[in-house]
Amino acid sequence: MSIVHLQIQPEQLPSIEHIEWKAIDKKYLTVANLVWITYSIAILCAIVFTFFVSEKWQTTNWYLTSGIAYFILVVIGFILTKKDIRNRAYAIRERDVLFRKGWWKQTIQAVTYNKIQHVSLNKGPYERMFRLATIKIYTAGNSLSDIKITGLQEDVAEQIKTFILQQHAVTEQL
Amino acid sequence: MQLQNSYNFLETPQRQSPALFLHLLWKIVRHSSSLLLFFIIAYFFLPEKEDAVISREKLLLYQTVGAFGGMIVVHIPKIVGFFFHRYWMNNHELIVRSGILSKNIIVIPIDKIQSIHLSQNFLHKVTNTCSIKVDTAGSESSEMTLDAVQISKAELLRDVLTNASVNNIILEDTTLTTTKQTKSIVLYPFDLLKLAISENHFKTAALIILFLIGKMQDAKDYLKIDSYGYAEKAGTEVANSITTLIWVLFWTAFITFLISAIRVLIRYYQFEVKIETAGFQIRWGLTEVKQKFIRFEKVALIEWHANFFRKHLNMSLIHLRTLTENGGEEDTQVQIPLTQKEQIEPLIYEFFTGSPLVIAAKKSIHPSYILFQSIFIGLPIALILSGTAAIWLSWNGLIIGTVFMVYFSITMRVFFKKTCFAYTREGIEISKGIWGIRHQLLHWKHIQFVSINSSPFQRKRQLCTLQLHTGTEDVVIPFISANEGRFIMNYALAKQSFMSQLNSLEDEIYQSNQRLSR
């Protein structure tokens, strides 16, 4: 028996290069900034508590050093958040869902509908304030969500969720 | 016909064997024994308090009764639960009903069963029973666990589930086929010896040292023995005499080998794999005989790896990864030791027509991988090492960092040289390793989702890292060209979405190729 390795023609495959990416809602940047502010306040509280309990750190040098370090950290946090959010986009195709994220390390994730185990729609407190939602897509074997599409308008998120579940049902029947 | 009768029999709700009570009693003894041991040690070693109200003997008696009584109370729900627990089969489903006050019913569709485990410890052997675990991909723990079932009933249940799942037919059909064994792999005493010799002895030694440190801490905490002081004194004595040092090293090596050998014996004694029509039937065990059945189509990823010694002894460990694997728990893993290189191929042929790395063009990763790893991983570690060593050794500390950097760069170069991958219409295979070797073979249909990552370093060189997520272990191909990464991603997605269309398209290409070659 001779085994033949077939040549696969790239042009015959549906390509991810010609995808029209849809950016997430711009309001999500405000949500992400609010989340970062919350974390920053928590970090500030931890620093203040450390100064409060330890007398040897209560010197001008330490106040100044930690103040500058904290300020730089907060500013870098805002810059990175902005750059990261700007690159986030998604694409819903007939047979799969794609999500793009990251600024420094860029990632493209793709999952076909027939591999989806379940989908959940989440709204955090800040997201509710701006009528936004997050769709989490789960595949087999993982307890954590595999693909998380953040910054979707509530009604759009509902539509996408319904579409994904419909397509999942269709592909299951095939 | 025989299986049809078995099925009719299993349609009636069944109880577990009454031997379950014996198992529960053993569990109570086992669980309370560690507590009892502590009380006994305290009785013999701790001094009696002057203001004690009751005698030491009475205290030990009360403590023993308390430990047993407590454990019995903990196990009461299980004891009573026996009378309320039933399991049976109904068409395509396995049903388990349990619960005393609140009733739980678990329905497992047979085609969703990933693996079936049977195990038999010494109590099971005495009572002619065994325990059964049935796993699906739904949760990390087993969906159905029966602690004591008559061995004949358990084997019947396993055979019916196995045949039902492979035939995927209505069980009322009387044309059920019986399981047909095709090939088998058996481990002989010489194979066990080879496995014991090639075990990771450094890992065993580390485990022994950790165990000893734990016991020294216990002796210090509970028995007020200055264990660390004794260890330090013994260490100084060993360091001052070369003969003693050689003896200590000899005995350490001997004990490490002995423990490795015992571990191998416990894990692989009477190990046998039968390749049947539906899947693998694996049987092994010294103190506890275990049987595992795993269906071919439920194997999400095939991996085989060999450390430095095993590679040179032509041995490897094949790991059939399923979605039911729970982290590093050995009990949930399916690992088959292969003592000859030739044993790999027949196993692969159960899933693939051939190994992609053998029948397709081999591709390698980009050489900039060595530079990236050396600069962004090796160099920071070398700097930290040098900095730390400089505290004690001054400028000589730099030598440690430099040596590490040279070693790291060499290993990265070896890794680059050894890493290669290939893909066919069936799946993708990657081979990598530094001193040992590791192969991963994945069918396109078992990919759960795909991702492409790229750092600025990679983007500048138009490279990317491809990650194929399987739900168990991910297949990662680092530093391939961005075009190659996108192509594999497109192909993997197309294979899952347009499987039938793509297969017919590929068949057309195949046929036209055949016509042209004629």
GROMACS .gro file of C-alpha atoms in nm, chain B residues 1-2 56 68 110 121 123 143 167-169 186 190 224 241 320 322-323 344 348 351 421 426 433 441 470 476 480 510:
model
   29
  175MET     CA    1  -2.742  -1.286   2.206
  176GLN     CA    2  -2.545  -1.326   2.526
  230ARG     CA    3  -0.284   0.797   8.045
  242PHE     CA    4  -1.353   0.536   6.572
  284ILE     CA    5  -2.363   0.596   2.665
  295ASN     CA    6  -0.791  -0.411   4.593
  297LEU     CA    7  -1.076  -0.659   5.000
  317GLU     CA    8  -1.971   1.082   3.688
  341ASN     CA    9  -2.178   0.009   1.767
  342ASN     CA   10  -2.372   0.324   1.851
  343ILE     CA   11  -2.692   0.132   1.793
  360VAL     CA   12   0.256  -0.730   2.771
  364PHE     CA   13   1.300  -0.788   3.205
  398LYS     CA   14   1.005   1.792   7.068
  415SER     CA   15   3.528   1.190   5.608
  494LEU     CA   16  -0.322   0.873   2.553
  496THR     CA   17  -0.849   1.219   2.712
  497LEU     CA   18  -1.078   1.496   2.829
  518ILE     CA   19   0.473   0.269   1.870
  522ILE     CA   20  -0.051   0.500   1.593
  525PHE     CA   21  -0.572   0.642   1.484
  595PHE     CA   22   0.658   1.926   1.277
  600GLU     CA   23  -0.552   1.359   0.912
  607GLY     CA   24   1.306   1.778   2.329
  615LEU     CA   25   0.018   1.368   1.753
  644THR     CA   26  -0.726   2.012   2.281
  650VAL     CA   27   0.236   2.454   2.090
  654ILE     CA   28   0.693   2.940   1.276
  684TYR     CA   29  -0.627   1.263  -0.456
   0.00000   0.00000   0.00000
